[in-house]
XYZ file of C-alpha atoms in Angstrom:
530
model
C -25.228 14.276 5.013
C -22.989 13.723 2.208
C -21.433 11.463 -0.886
C -19.139 8.531 -0.419
C -16.601 8.275 -2.872
C -13.061 6.799 -3.802
C -10.322 9.763 -3.860
C -9.386 9.414 -7.630
C -5.902 10.271 -7.960
C -4.354 9.310 -11.245
C -6.199 5.995 -10.498
C -5.808 5.796 -6.736
C -8.030 4.766 -3.954
C -8.401 6.850 -0.677
C -9.274 5.609 2.246
C -10.686 7.155 4.368
C -11.381 6.000 8.155
C -14.028 6.497 9.577
C -13.070 8.473 13.083
C -15.884 6.871 15.163
C -14.473 3.547 16.897
C -15.984 0.293 15.977
C -17.429 2.219 12.911
C -17.152 1.581 9.126
C -14.265 2.674 6.668
C -15.974 5.199 4.028
C -14.919 4.983 0.616
C -14.740 7.945 -0.301
C -15.288 9.224 -4.647
C -14.465 12.579 -4.845
C -12.454 13.859 -8.188
C -10.905 17.434 -8.831
C -11.871 20.073 -10.482
C -11.230 20.106 -14.460
C -7.826 21.224 -16.011
C -9.820 20.785 -19.157
C -9.018 23.848 -21.377
C -13.232 25.686 -22.819
C -12.059 28.270 -25.170
C -14.886 30.233 -24.496
C -18.484 29.201 -23.913
C -19.619 28.232 -27.138
C -17.564 25.328 -27.546
C -18.676 24.456 -23.353
C -22.868 24.746 -24.959
C -21.449 22.530 -28.354
C -19.683 19.827 -25.659
C -23.011 20.324 -23.060
C -25.756 19.926 -25.736
C -23.674 16.348 -27.019
C -24.492 15.364 -23.068
C -28.476 15.762 -23.829
C -29.610 12.409 -22.330
C -31.372 9.812 -24.995
C -34.086 7.235 -24.641
C -31.812 3.613 -24.848
C -32.980 2.221 -27.316
C -32.253 -1.425 -25.240
C -34.857 -0.157 -22.699
C -38.114 -2.360 -21.469
C -40.472 -2.033 -19.931
C -39.601 -3.403 -16.219
C -42.376 -4.967 -14.355
C -42.736 -4.130 -10.604
C -44.786 -5.084 -7.911
C -47.741 -2.798 -7.156
C -47.222 0.050 -5.057
C -43.305 0.838 -6.159
C -42.696 4.403 -5.199
C -45.283 4.326 -2.597
C -45.319 5.749 0.857
C -47.704 5.645 3.826
C -49.661 8.736 4.561
C -45.764 10.939 4.473
C -44.738 14.000 2.705
C -41.474 15.562 2.142
C -42.013 18.991 2.270
C -40.026 21.920 0.122
C -38.444 23.974 2.813
C -35.779 21.789 4.254
C -32.598 23.351 5.100
C -29.598 20.937 5.273
C -29.175 17.208 6.208
C -32.378 15.746 8.334
C -33.358 12.745 10.245
C -35.845 10.282 8.269
C -38.470 8.760 9.444
C -40.178 5.536 9.143
C -41.392 4.214 6.146
C -40.354 7.663 4.653
C -37.408 5.885 2.321
C -38.597 2.451 2.044
C -36.659 0.980 -0.540
C -33.471 2.601 1.366
C -30.423 -0.019 1.454
C -27.393 0.089 3.910
C -24.737 -2.371 2.577
C -21.516 -3.980 4.804
C -19.262 -4.301 1.940
C -16.750 -7.159 4.205
C -17.720 -6.049 7.379
C -16.025 -2.973 6.772
C -16.662 -0.688 4.520
C -20.196 1.654 4.227
C -22.544 2.556 0.854
C -25.890 2.799 0.739
C -28.423 1.238 -2.641
C -31.965 0.553 -2.804
C -34.653 -2.135 -3.506
C -35.724 -1.975 -6.922
C -37.095 -5.705 -7.174
C -37.915 -8.173 -4.105
C -34.720 -9.418 -4.619
C -32.498 -6.891 -6.722
C -30.882 -4.261 -4.786
C -29.482 -1.253 -7.364
C -26.111 0.423 -6.301
C -22.952 2.529 -8.053
C -20.556 -0.086 -9.058
C -17.450 1.518 -7.182
C -19.242 0.056 -3.994
C -19.098 -3.601 -5.656
C -15.566 -4.242 -4.729
C -15.735 -6.231 -2.004
C -17.066 -10.257 -1.842
C -19.064 -10.530 0.758
C -22.355 -8.022 1.183
C -24.688 -7.142 4.401
C -27.472 -5.688 3.117
C -30.134 -4.093 5.438
C -33.536 -2.944 4.523
C -36.700 -1.775 6.808
C -33.990 0.357 9.074
C -33.479 3.700 9.811
C -31.150 3.501 12.483
C -28.176 1.697 11.962
C -27.707 0.515 15.678
C -31.162 -0.826 16.055
C -32.958 -3.684 14.296
C -36.761 -2.508 14.455
C -39.434 -4.798 14.044
C -40.049 -5.547 10.563
C -36.134 -4.869 9.282
C -34.585 -7.639 7.710
C -30.973 -8.252 6.733
C -29.637 -10.927 4.390
C -25.928 -11.694 3.171
C -24.639 -12.030 0.225
C -21.569 -12.578 -2.932
C -23.874 -11.970 -5.968
C -23.308 -9.122 -7.795
C -23.253 -7.825 -10.986
C -20.672 -4.719 -12.095
C -21.489 -2.676 -15.834
C -19.467 -3.860 -18.014
C -18.160 -0.707 -19.235
C -17.378 0.736 -15.466
C -14.258 2.233 -15.648
C -12.548 3.563 -12.307
C -11.014 6.243 -13.407
C -13.586 8.937 -14.524
C -16.655 6.814 -12.741
C -17.887 5.889 -16.366
C -21.093 3.726 -15.915
C -21.318 3.833 -12.223
C -24.198 0.874 -12.092
C -24.510 -2.169 -10.055
C -26.570 -4.807 -8.447
C -26.679 -7.021 -5.755
C -28.892 -10.581 -6.216
C -30.595 -11.104 -2.672
C -30.639 -15.048 -2.159
C -34.079 -15.088 -1.310
C -37.767 -12.185 -2.375
C -37.868 -9.759 0.364
C -41.613 -9.475 1.359
C -42.901 -6.060 1.025
C -44.334 -3.784 4.040
C -44.955 -0.066 5.292
C -41.670 0.267 5.905
C -39.929 -2.265 3.073
C -40.937 -1.453 -0.763
C -39.214 -1.132 -3.827
C -38.496 2.241 -5.401
C -40.222 3.028 -8.405
C -37.797 2.721 -11.720
C -38.467 5.504 -14.154
C -40.408 4.909 -17.083
C -39.198 4.768 -20.749
C -40.541 7.799 -21.949
C -38.324 9.942 -19.526
C -35.277 8.806 -21.206
C -35.052 12.568 -22.573
C -35.265 13.690 -19.746
C -33.039 15.351 -18.436
C -34.752 17.029 -15.140
C -32.638 20.257 -14.892
C -34.049 22.971 -12.612
C -36.042 19.880 -11.062
C -35.767 19.259 -7.066
C -34.790 16.284 -6.037
C -33.998 13.973 -2.662
C -31.243 11.694 -1.747
C -31.032 9.609 0.961
C -27.809 7.804 3.101
C -26.529 6.955 5.991
C -23.009 9.281 4.360
C -21.086 11.471 6.598
C -23.474 15.137 8.233
C -19.968 16.610 8.270
C -16.988 16.610 6.565
C -15.044 15.141 9.683
C -18.070 12.734 10.986
C -18.157 9.277 11.222
C -20.941 8.190 8.831
C -24.231 8.719 11.017
C -25.893 6.284 13.000
C -29.487 7.802 11.217
C -30.963 7.316 8.222
C -31.064 11.433 6.127
C -31.775 13.012 3.283
C -31.948 16.059 1.754
C -33.163 18.089 -1.095
C -31.188 18.893 -4.000
C -31.509 21.554 -7.349
C -31.096 19.168 -10.591
C -28.278 21.619 -12.465
C -27.365 21.970 -16.202
C -25.020 19.192 -17.911
C -23.242 22.813 -19.052
C -22.949 23.265 -16.195
C -21.564 20.573 -13.981
C -19.042 19.825 -17.278
C -17.540 22.956 -16.998
C -16.653 21.640 -13.391
C -15.373 18.600 -13.771
C -15.051 17.962 -17.733
C -15.727 15.547 -20.307
C -14.213 12.977 -19.191
C -16.203 12.982 -16.350
C -19.941 14.343 -16.983
C -21.850 12.734 -19.556
C -25.050 11.897 -20.961
C -25.531 9.656 -18.388
C -24.425 11.451 -15.217
C -26.536 13.917 -13.411
C -25.048 16.626 -10.831
C -26.599 18.840 -8.164
C -25.971 22.304 -7.169
C -23.487 23.672 -4.941
C -25.295 23.974 -1.880
C -24.658 24.260 1.881
C -26.285 21.259 1.586
C -25.052 17.607 -0.031
C -24.201 14.091 -0.088
C -20.522 13.076 1.463
C -18.842 10.159 2.545
C -21.041 6.406 2.892
C -23.728 7.585 0.625
C -21.959 6.091 -2.528
C -24.644 4.012 -4.449
C -27.972 5.635 -2.727
C -30.409 6.712 -4.567
C -31.991 9.741 -6.082
C -36.057 10.356 -6.309
C -38.264 12.296 -7.642
C -41.634 12.873 -6.446
C -43.797 11.490 -9.356
C -47.407 11.515 -8.045
C -48.995 11.855 -4.746
C -46.422 10.034 -2.406
C -45.134 8.387 -5.099
C -41.752 8.747 -5.785
C -39.274 7.119 -8.731
C -35.410 7.261 -8.636
C -34.133 9.059 -11.483
C -29.844 8.705 -9.917
C -27.613 7.077 -8.344
C -25.198 8.519 -5.604
C -21.760 7.970 -7.735
C -19.237 10.998 -6.892
C -18.496 14.737 -5.023
C -15.732 17.209 -5.028
C -12.434 15.952 -4.000
C -12.144 20.205 -2.457
C -14.718 19.209 -0.249
C -18.429 17.676 -0.392
C -20.215 21.031 0.161
C -17.162 22.867 -2.741
C -18.372 21.069 -6.212
C -21.429 19.730 -7.279
C -22.852 16.027 -7.054
C -22.612 13.668 -9.303
C -25.171 10.372 -9.797
C -25.930 8.257 -12.311
C -28.566 8.626 -14.447
C -30.823 6.013 -14.270
C -32.770 5.994 -17.629
C -29.512 5.646 -19.218
C -29.200 2.015 -18.099
C -32.907 0.422 -17.651
C -31.773 -1.996 -21.199
C -28.873 -3.033 -18.920
C -30.816 -3.714 -15.964
C -34.051 -5.315 -17.728
C -31.273 -7.649 -19.053
C -29.210 -8.053 -15.714
C -32.879 -9.233 -13.453
C -34.290 -11.272 -16.172
C -37.067 -9.319 -17.564
C -37.693 -8.781 -20.966
C -41.521 -8.299 -22.214
C -39.803 -9.082 -25.889
C -39.455 -12.713 -25.070
C -36.255 -13.361 -24.993
C -35.297 -14.299 -21.900
C -35.611 -17.698 -19.535
C -38.199 -17.412 -18.033
C -38.886 -15.286 -13.936
C -41.514 -14.661 -11.268
C -41.592 -11.578 -9.150
C -44.094 -11.883 -6.602
C -45.128 -8.952 -3.943
C -45.814 -10.409 -0.645
C -47.695 -7.772 0.829
C -48.483 -4.376 -0.717
C -48.957 -1.253 1.207
C -51.876 -1.031 0.690
C -52.149 -3.954 2.740
C -53.467 -6.601 0.732
C -51.962 -9.511 -0.657
C -51.530 -9.476 -4.175
C -49.231 -11.913 -6.424
C -47.781 -10.534 -10.246
C -46.068 -13.570 -11.869
C -44.131 -12.275 -15.373
C -44.022 -15.313 -18.113
C -41.515 -14.480 -20.455
C -40.502 -17.189 -23.111
C -36.826 -18.274 -24.838
C -35.778 -18.197 -28.473
C -32.794 -18.949 -29.749
C -29.760 -16.601 -28.825
C -28.412 -13.957 -31.919
C -25.851 -14.958 -33.520
C -22.466 -12.939 -32.231
C -20.770 -10.430 -34.945
C -17.933 -11.337 -37.382
C -15.187 -9.014 -35.134
C -12.714 -10.153 -37.741
C -14.418 -8.952 -40.331
C -14.633 -5.824 -38.570
C -12.014 -2.817 -38.184
C -10.959 -1.312 -35.672
C -7.427 -0.065 -36.358
C -8.217 3.446 -35.919
C -11.420 3.632 -33.285
C -9.684 6.248 -31.195
C -8.039 8.521 -33.575
C -11.585 9.201 -35.497
C -14.293 8.348 -33.030
C -13.083 10.064 -29.611
C -14.335 13.461 -29.471
C -11.442 14.378 -26.869
C -8.722 16.606 -27.958
C -5.765 16.443 -28.805
C -5.227 12.715 -29.354
C -1.844 11.502 -30.817
C -0.520 8.492 -31.847
C 1.357 7.044 -28.902
C 4.336 6.116 -31.558
C 5.831 8.030 -34.216
C 8.596 7.974 -36.222
C 11.517 10.205 -35.953
C 13.377 12.418 -38.535
C 16.354 9.334 -39.543
C 15.317 6.427 -37.582
C 16.242 3.145 -39.231
C 16.620 0.945 -36.745
C 14.202 -2.620 -36.252
C 12.852 -1.198 -39.711
C 10.689 1.385 -38.764
C 7.649 2.217 -41.466
C 4.230 3.666 -40.839
C 2.667 0.335 -41.551
C 4.836 -1.543 -38.666
C 3.857 1.438 -36.060
C 0.092 0.505 -36.363
C 1.099 -1.996 -33.638
C 1.790 0.430 -31.123
C -0.748 3.003 -32.505
C -3.582 0.922 -33.608
C -6.164 -2.163 -32.205
C -5.728 -4.888 -34.676
C -5.884 -7.751 -32.874
C -9.780 -7.861 -33.999
C -8.753 -9.197 -37.563
C -8.075 -12.805 -35.953
C -11.130 -13.398 -33.747
C -12.499 -16.319 -35.122
C -16.281 -16.249 -34.688
C -16.455 -20.363 -34.528
C -14.247 -19.694 -31.222
C -16.625 -17.306 -29.445
C -14.784 -15.003 -30.559
C -11.712 -15.283 -29.018
C -8.240 -15.812 -30.957
C -6.207 -18.701 -30.652
C -2.701 -17.596 -29.815
C -1.408 -20.996 -29.813
C -2.887 -21.414 -33.653
C 0.416 -21.615 -35.853
C -1.314 -19.555 -38.866
C -2.103 -16.438 -36.266
C 1.149 -17.296 -34.730
C 2.401 -16.323 -37.936
C 0.334 -14.087 -38.785
C 1.803 -12.333 -35.931
C 5.499 -13.194 -35.748
C 6.187 -10.015 -37.278
C 4.204 -7.657 -34.855
C 5.816 -9.354 -32.030
C 9.641 -9.485 -33.420
C 8.917 -5.244 -34.241
C 7.633 -4.513 -30.908
C 10.500 -6.062 -28.921
C 13.122 -4.903 -30.835
C 11.865 -1.418 -30.856
C 10.969 -1.581 -27.173
C 14.880 -3.267 -26.814
C 16.206 0.318 -28.460
C 13.976 2.086 -25.739
C 15.656 0.295 -23.459
C 11.803 -0.206 -22.144
C 12.063 -3.676 -22.804
C 15.735 -5.845 -21.815
C 17.345 -8.788 -21.733
C 13.466 -10.305 -21.140
C 11.735 -8.077 -18.125
C 10.051 -5.102 -19.346
C 10.276 -1.868 -17.439
C 6.432 -0.791 -16.282
C 7.254 2.754 -15.821
C 9.636 3.325 -18.935
C 6.922 1.495 -20.266
C 4.216 4.005 -19.424
C 6.660 7.024 -20.334
C 7.370 5.774 -23.547
C 3.781 4.757 -24.188
C 2.434 8.601 -23.391
C 5.449 10.797 -24.377
C 3.862 11.796 -27.657
C 0.249 12.720 -25.264
C -0.604 16.261 -24.599
C -3.971 15.807 -22.833
C -3.621 14.991 -18.894
C -6.646 12.404 -19.053
C -4.837 9.938 -21.626
C -1.511 10.310 -20.307
C -3.664 9.352 -17.016
C -5.728 6.651 -19.044
C -3.000 5.240 -20.250
C -1.028 4.594 -17.339
C -4.166 2.540 -15.667
C -4.447 1.076 -19.617
C -0.309 -0.736 -18.765
C -1.106 -1.724 -15.254
C -3.776 -3.426 -16.283
C -2.088 -5.356 -19.567
C 0.532 -5.950 -17.761
C -1.223 -7.482 -14.443
C -3.266 -9.877 -17.198
C -1.151 -10.992 -19.626
C 3.265 -10.102 -19.106
C 3.164 -12.155 -15.462
C 2.556 -15.905 -17.541
C 3.855 -17.744 -19.017
C 5.939 -16.817 -22.678
C 3.861 -17.120 -26.130
C 6.816 -17.398 -28.839
C 6.519 -16.438 -31.434
C 8.753 -17.361 -34.583
C 9.680 -15.018 -37.367
C 12.210 -15.891 -40.016
C 15.411 -16.813 -37.856
C 14.508 -15.208 -34.615
C 11.996 -16.288 -31.679
C 10.035 -13.129 -29.976
C 7.824 -13.435 -27.298
C 4.771 -12.326 -28.258
C 3.252 -11.055 -24.660
C 4.688 -7.354 -25.607
C 2.870 -7.036 -28.879
C -0.256 -8.640 -27.024
C 0.256 -6.133 -23.735
C 0.438 -3.343 -26.072
C -3.078 -4.255 -28.456
C -4.372 -4.660 -24.876
C -3.623 -0.792 -24.261
C -5.198 0.029 -26.964
C -7.778 -1.549 -27.208
C -8.332 -0.200 -23.661
C -7.889 3.251 -24.858
C -10.428 2.708 -27.531
C -13.375 1.248 -25.020
C -12.103 4.174 -22.509
C -12.329 6.350 -24.519
C -13.820 9.753 -22.459
C -16.334 11.189 -25.187
C -17.236 8.857 -27.734
C -18.368 10.465 -31.107
C -22.078 10.951 -31.974
C -21.841 11.543 -35.894
C -21.794 9.481 -39.126
C -20.337 5.645 -38.530
C -18.572 6.048 -34.964
C -22.020 5.146 -33.166
C -22.113 1.960 -34.925
C -18.772 1.026 -35.346
C -18.646 1.680 -31.141
C -21.674 -0.636 -30.565
C -20.291 -3.582 -32.715
C -16.315 -3.251 -31.034
C -17.929 -3.225 -27.480
C -19.542 -6.558 -28.480
C -16.197 -7.732 -29.823
C -13.704 -6.151 -27.290
C -14.141 -8.532 -24.965
C -10.666 -10.216 -25.886
C -9.041 -8.511 -22.916
């Protein structure tokens, strides 16, 4: 049994087709060993210290059915070596998900109508969810299979480094709980600052049981020790490993392709298990060659409570959760009632200043400006102020709080304000042979915006942002900005500003001190322009 994941090299997915006829394609999510240079152990230790998890300030208790995390008179023994076949009822929260009738992932039942999984498992449009089965070739009595298209992917999930790799599927109806189908227990708020380092956890899934096998027909599980963030960041680098990552030791047992989205559980009491991780990634060198990476559930308790509609402070719509058949066998119903209060007034993003957020609040070094003045440069009236269009995200100045903090690019006042920058960008890119005769060369734009960078992660990030921004903003109709006697297509300015916004948003490691956390919190709430 091994981790499902996508092979991510420069933002490209590698789809690995299962060798067994009529089986499912595995989306292999694996990452290379870091090329990041740590100058000494002290520097590595300092970085690791910044990754120690902290309690989620937005976390609220999530009211689950009674008996959450309970199994029926089963014990998971600690002397297991390698993956072993599960027995019926051992992991009653385990789901397997067929995506677009082609791909396989895992998941866990956290409420009678909610499945938690990895964000990278939710690239499809249709999802078939099966619960209560430990054999994919059979539909045993008590198992349930449902179809859904309702998904929620974390807003800040990033394909390039798998940060915030968490998502939800909403089932069309609540599941009746039983001895073979039950919700897994979620961590408590007090678990938010726990690293779980050294603890032995259990991971279950239908993934491959060797590097070359097809996905397993049977549900298997392994027990693995959790390692320190310092060890894990030393292998994958600080772009990948954050305070919301848990890693397990390289051993002769591991997760692998097909297990993505599945649960990592920790024994919390007598036959009671809480889910502290979600299978996220493994090493591109092979399932047994590097630590396995998991999304830390405690970092997303606030996000989960918001998305499933629970908030004990009373800020969400009323919602009920019902347990039909608790594991003890006696019927009971738990109803959670909340009241609705007025929505919080949005921040006035136009009064904020995110112009240098990437340069001043992102710890990854060296971060350099995309475009610098060269000696003797005189074309296009180049000056440091004009280069802000390439190096800083400044469009937030035009966000209108009365218009849901969007920008109306057709507003004459906005056009007049942006016209000079738009014409400068067009002129400068034209002089660099990036923008000619109204056409943009994507590869040349990537080369131009990355030529001053030295860190591979920033180069990859920029290239990915260029692809995203060109597709979103350059394929549509022209936006004409008039400056003096010149009419300039404003799309190139918007694309470049979009790239700068994406770079700030996707900063691999945000600086934890000073005003940076507050600035980023505001930025995240205002950064929906793109």
